[in-house]
Short mmCIF file of C-alpha atoms in Angstrom, two decimals:
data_model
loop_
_atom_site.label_atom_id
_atom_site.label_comp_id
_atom_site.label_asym_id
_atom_site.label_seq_id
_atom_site.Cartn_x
_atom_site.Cartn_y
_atom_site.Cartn_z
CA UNK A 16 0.00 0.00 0.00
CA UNK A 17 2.44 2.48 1.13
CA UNK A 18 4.82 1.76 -2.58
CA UNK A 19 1.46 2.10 -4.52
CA UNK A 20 0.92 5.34 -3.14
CA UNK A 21 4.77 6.08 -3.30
CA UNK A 22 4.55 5.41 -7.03
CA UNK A 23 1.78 8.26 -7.42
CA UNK A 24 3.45 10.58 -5.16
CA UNK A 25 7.21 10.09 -5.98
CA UNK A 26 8.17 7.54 -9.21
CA UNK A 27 7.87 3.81 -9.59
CA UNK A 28 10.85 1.78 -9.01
CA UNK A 29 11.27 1.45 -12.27
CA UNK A 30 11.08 4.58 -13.74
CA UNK A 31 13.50 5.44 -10.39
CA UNK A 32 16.01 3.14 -11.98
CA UNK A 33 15.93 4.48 -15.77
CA UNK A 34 16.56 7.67 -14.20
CA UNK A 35 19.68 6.44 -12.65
CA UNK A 36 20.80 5.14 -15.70
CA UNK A 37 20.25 8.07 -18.27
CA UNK A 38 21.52 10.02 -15.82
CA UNK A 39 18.00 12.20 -16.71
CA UNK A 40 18.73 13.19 -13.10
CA UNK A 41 20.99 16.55 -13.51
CA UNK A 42 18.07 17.23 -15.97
CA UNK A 43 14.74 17.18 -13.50
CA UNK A 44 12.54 20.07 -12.66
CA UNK A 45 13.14 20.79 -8.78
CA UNK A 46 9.52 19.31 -8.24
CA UNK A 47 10.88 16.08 -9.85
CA UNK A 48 13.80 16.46 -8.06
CA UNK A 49 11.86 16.14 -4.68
CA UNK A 50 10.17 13.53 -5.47
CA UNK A 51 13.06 11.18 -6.60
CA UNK A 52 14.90 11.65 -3.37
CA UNK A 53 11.78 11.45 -1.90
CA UNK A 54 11.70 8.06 -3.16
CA UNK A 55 15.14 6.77 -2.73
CA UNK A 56 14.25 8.02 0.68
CA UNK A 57 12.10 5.56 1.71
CA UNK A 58 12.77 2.88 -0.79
CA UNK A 59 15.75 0.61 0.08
CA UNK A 60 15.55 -1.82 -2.89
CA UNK A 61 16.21 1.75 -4.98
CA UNK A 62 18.76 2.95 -2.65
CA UNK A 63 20.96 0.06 -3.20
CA UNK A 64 20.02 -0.47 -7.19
CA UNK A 65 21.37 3.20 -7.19
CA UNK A 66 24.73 2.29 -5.70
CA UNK A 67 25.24 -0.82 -7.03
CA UNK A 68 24.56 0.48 -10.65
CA UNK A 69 27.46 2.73 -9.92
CA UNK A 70 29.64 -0.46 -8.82
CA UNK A 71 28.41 -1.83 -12.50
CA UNK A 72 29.45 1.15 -14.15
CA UNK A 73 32.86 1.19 -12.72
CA UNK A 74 33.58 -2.83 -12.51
CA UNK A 75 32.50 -2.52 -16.50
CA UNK A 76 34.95 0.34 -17.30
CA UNK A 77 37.90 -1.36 -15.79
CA UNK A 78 36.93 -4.81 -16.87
CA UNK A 79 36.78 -3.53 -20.44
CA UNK A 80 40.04 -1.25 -19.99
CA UNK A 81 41.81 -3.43 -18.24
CA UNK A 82 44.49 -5.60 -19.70
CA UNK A 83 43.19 -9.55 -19.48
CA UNK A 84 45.98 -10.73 -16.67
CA UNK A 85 49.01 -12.59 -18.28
CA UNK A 86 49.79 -11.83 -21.99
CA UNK A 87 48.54 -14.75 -24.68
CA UNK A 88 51.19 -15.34 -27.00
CA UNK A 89 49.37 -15.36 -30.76
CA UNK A 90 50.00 -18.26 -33.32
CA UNK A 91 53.29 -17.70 -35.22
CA UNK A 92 51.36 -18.73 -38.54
CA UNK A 93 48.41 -16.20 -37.74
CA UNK A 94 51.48 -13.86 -37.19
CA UNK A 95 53.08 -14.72 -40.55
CA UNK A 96 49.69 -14.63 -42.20
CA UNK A 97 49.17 -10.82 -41.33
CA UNK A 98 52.93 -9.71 -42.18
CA UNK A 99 51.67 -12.06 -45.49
CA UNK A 100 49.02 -9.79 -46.11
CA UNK A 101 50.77 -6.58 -45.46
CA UNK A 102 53.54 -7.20 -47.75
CA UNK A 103 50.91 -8.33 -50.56
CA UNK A 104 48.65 -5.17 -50.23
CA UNK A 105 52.16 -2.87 -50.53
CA UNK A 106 52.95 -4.19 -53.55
CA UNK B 9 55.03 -5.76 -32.73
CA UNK B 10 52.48 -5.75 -29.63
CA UNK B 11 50.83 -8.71 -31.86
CA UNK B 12 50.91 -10.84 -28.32
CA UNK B 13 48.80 -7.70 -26.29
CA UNK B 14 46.27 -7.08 -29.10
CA UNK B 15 46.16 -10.85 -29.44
CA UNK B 16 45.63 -11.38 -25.74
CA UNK B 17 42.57 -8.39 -25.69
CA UNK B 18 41.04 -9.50 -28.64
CA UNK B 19 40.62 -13.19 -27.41
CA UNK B 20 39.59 -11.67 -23.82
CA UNK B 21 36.82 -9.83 -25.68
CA UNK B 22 35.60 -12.79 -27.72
CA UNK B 23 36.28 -15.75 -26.25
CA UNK B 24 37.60 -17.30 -29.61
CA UNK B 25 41.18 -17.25 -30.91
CA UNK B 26 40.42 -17.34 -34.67
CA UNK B 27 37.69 -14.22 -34.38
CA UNK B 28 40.61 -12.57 -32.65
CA UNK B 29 43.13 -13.57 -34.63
CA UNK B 30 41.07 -11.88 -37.46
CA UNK B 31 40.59 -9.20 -35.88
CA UNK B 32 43.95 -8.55 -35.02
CA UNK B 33 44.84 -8.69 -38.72
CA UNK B 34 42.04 -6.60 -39.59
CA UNK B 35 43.82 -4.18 -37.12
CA UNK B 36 47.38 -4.46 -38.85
CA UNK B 37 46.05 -4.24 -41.87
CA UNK B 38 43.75 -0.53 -41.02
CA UNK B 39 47.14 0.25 -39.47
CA UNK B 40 49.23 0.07 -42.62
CA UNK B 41 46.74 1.80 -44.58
CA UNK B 42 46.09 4.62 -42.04
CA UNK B 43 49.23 5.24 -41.45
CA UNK B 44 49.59 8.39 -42.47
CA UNK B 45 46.45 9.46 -39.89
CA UNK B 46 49.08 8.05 -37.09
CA UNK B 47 50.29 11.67 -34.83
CA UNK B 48 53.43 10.95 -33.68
CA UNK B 49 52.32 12.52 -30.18
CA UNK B 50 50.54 9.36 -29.48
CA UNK B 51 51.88 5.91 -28.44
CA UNK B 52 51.90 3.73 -31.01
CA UNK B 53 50.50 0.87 -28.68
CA UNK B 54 47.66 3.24 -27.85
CA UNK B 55 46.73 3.72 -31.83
CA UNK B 56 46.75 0.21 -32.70
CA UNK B 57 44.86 -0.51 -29.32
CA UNK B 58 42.38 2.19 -30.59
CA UNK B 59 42.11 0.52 -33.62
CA UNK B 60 41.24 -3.20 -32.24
CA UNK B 61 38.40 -1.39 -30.04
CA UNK B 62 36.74 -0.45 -32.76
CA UNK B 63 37.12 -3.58 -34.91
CA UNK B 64 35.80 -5.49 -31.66
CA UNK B 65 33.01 -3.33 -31.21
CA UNK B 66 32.20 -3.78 -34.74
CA UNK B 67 32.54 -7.26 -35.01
CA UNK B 68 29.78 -7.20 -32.11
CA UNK B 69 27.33 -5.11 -34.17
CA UNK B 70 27.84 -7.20 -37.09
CA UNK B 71 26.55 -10.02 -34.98
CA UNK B 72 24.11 -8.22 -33.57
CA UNK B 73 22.94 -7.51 -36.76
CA UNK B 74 23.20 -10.62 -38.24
CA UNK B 75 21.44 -12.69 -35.52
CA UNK B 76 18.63 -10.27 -35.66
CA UNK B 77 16.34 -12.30 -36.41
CA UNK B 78 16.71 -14.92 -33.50
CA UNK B 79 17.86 -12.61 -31.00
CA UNK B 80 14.35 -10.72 -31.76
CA UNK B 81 13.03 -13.73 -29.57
CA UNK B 82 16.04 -13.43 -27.11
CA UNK B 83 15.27 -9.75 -26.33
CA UNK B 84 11.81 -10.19 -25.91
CA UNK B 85 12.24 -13.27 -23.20
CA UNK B 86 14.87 -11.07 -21.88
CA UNK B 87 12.40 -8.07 -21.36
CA UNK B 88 9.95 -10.55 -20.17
CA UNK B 89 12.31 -11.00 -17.81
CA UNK B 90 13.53 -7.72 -16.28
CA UNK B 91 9.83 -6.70 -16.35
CA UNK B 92 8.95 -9.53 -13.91
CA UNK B 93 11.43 -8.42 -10.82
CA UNK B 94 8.32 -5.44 -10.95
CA UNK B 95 5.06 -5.82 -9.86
CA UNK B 96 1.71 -4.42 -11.46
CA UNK B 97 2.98 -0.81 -9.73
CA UNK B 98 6.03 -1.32 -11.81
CA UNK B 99 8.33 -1.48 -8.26
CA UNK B 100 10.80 -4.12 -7.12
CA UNK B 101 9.21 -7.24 -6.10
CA UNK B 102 11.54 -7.82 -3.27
CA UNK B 103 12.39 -12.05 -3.17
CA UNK B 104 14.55 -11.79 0.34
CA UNK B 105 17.24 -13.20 -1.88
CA UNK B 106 18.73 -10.08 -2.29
CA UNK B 107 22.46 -9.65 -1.33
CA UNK B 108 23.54 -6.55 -0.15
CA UNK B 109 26.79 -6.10 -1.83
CA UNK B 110 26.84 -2.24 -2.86
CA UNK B 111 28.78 -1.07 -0.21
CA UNK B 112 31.68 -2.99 -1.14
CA UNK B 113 34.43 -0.87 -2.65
CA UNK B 114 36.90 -3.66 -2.97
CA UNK B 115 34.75 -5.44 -5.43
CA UNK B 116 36.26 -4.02 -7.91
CA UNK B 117 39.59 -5.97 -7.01
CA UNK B 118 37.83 -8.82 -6.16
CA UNK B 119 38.72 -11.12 -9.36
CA UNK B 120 35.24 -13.23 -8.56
CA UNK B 121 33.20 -10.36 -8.68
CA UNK B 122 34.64 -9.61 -12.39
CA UNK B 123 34.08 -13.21 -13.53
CA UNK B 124 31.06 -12.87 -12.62
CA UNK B 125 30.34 -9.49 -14.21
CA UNK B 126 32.20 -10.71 -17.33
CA UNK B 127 29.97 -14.01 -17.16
CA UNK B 128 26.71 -11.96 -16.50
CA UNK B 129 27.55 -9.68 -19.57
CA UNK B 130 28.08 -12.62 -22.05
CA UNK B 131 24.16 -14.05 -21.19
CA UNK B 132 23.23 -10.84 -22.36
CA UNK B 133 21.48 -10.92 -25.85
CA UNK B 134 23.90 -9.23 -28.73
CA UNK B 135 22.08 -5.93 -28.66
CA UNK B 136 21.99 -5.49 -25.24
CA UNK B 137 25.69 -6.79 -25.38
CA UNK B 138 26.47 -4.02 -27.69
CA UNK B 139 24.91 -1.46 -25.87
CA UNK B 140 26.80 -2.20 -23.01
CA UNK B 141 30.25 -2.81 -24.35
CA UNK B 142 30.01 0.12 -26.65
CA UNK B 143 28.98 2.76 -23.70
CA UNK B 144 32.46 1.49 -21.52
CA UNK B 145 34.66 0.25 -24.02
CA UNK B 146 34.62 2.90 -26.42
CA UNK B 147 35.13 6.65 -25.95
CA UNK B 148 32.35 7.27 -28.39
CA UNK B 149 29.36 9.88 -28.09
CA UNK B 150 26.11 8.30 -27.30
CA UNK B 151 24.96 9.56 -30.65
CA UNK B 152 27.46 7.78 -32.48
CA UNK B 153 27.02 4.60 -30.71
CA UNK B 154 23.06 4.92 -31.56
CA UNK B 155 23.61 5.61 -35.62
CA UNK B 156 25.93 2.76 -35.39
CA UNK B 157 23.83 0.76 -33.22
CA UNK B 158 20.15 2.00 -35.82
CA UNK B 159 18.81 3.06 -32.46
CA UNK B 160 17.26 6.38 -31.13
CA UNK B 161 18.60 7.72 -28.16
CA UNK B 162 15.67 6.77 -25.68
CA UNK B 163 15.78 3.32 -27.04
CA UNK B 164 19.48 3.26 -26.71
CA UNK B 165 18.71 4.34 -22.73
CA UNK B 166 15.99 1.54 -22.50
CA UNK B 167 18.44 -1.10 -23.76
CA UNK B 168 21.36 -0.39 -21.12
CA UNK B 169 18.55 0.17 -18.66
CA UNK B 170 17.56 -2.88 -18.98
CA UNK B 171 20.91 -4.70 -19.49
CA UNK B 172 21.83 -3.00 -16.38
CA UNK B 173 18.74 -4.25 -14.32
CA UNK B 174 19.65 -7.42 -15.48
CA UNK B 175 23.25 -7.35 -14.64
CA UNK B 176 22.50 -6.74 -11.29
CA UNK B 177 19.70 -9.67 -10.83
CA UNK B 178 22.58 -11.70 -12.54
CA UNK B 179 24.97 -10.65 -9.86
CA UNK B 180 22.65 -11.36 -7.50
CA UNK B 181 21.93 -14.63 -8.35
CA UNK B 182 25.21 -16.03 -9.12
CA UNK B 183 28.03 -14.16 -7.57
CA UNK B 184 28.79 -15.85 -4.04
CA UNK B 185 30.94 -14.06 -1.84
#
């Protein structure tokens, strides 16, 4: 009862957590403002979606930057076949 | 020259050696015929690096694309299932199952966590895939990353929106710490 009402006062979960993500937030009128920290407020399943979204964000960037650990030594005939090609296309 | 690192990324990215072998070629090859595009101010381990990202990111749309078809019905089970951790009010249905592991800093260290994350990324389906690995791996505009993607912005938002909800139900479910 009290997250129905919630959800016409405030946001739904949902749109709570497509906020986070389009980071729509630095875009909301002060009156939306209210109510989505109004909401995160009193909803814990939001507050925590908020922070761990955050911990996805970052965990992705590095994962993605980050070197894999220990280099993987390529095929010497894949390595052959690309000097192959090179020399073939500068002719 | 760096043929090992690019090698080693590539084959991190897509689990297969000859896609990255390919792709590493690709990269030579857009190498040798950029060349003259190459500023000297810049590494060139970083360039060819640059390079590779893109050719990875592009051999995901391609995929993307050309699965279309059957990951039509992936998407929409997928959907089907981010939409059901809401109830009729559209707000979390909350299971008790739920971990509490935002507060943890150190996650990002922790190399079981990452698996995890990398595992939980890979069930995606391609699109969402895409979405995701274009926003962090690239340094692409959101724009861009929609033309390439055929996307419009908001739909480009609901797709890592919903990638993202599922991440963390992913996380949830399989990471034990």
């Amino acid at each position: 009862m009290l997250k129905r009402i919630l959800g016409t006062v405030t946001f739904s979960c949902w749109k709570i957590t497509e906020m986070v993500e389009s980071e729509a937030v630095t875009k909301l009128s002060i009156f939306d403002r209210i109510r989505y920290k109004t909401h995160l407020g009193v909803c814990k399943a939001c507050r925590s979606y908020e922070k761990q979204s955050a911990l996805i964000g970052k965990a992705l960037s590095r994962l993605m930057s980050s070197s894999p650990q220990g280099v993987k030594p390529m095929d010497n005939l894949a390595k052959q076949k690309i000097l192959d090609r090179i020399s073939k296309n500068e002719k | 020259m760096h043929a090992d690192e690019l090698f080693s990324w590539a084959f991190h990215k897509t689990s297969s050696k000859e896609i990255a072998e390919d792709l590493v070629q690709e990269t030579f090859l857009s190498a040798v015929k950029g060349f003259k595009n190459f500023k000297s101010s810049s590494k060139p381990k970083t360039w060819l690096f640059a390079i590779l990202n893109n050719k990875i990111i592009d051999f995901y749309r391609k995929r993307a694309k050309s699965s279309a078809i059957g990951s039509k019905g992936a998407e929409q089970n997928f959907t089907k299932q981010t939409n059901s951790y809401f109830d009729s009010n559209q707000n979390w249905i909350i299971t008790g199952n739920e971990i509490a592991w935002e507060e943890e800093v150190h996650l990002l260290d922790d190399s079981e966590f990452n698996k995890t994350l990398d595992e939980c990324v890979n069930k995606l389906p391609d699109n969402w895939r895409l979405a995701v690995v274009s926003k962090y791996l690239s340094d692409k505009t959101t724009d861009q990353i929609c033309q390439e993607m055929s996307v419009t912005v908001s739909n480009y938002w609901q797709i890592v929106h919903r990638a993202k909800v599922m991440l963390k139900k992913c996380i949830d479910h399989n990471w034990q710490h």
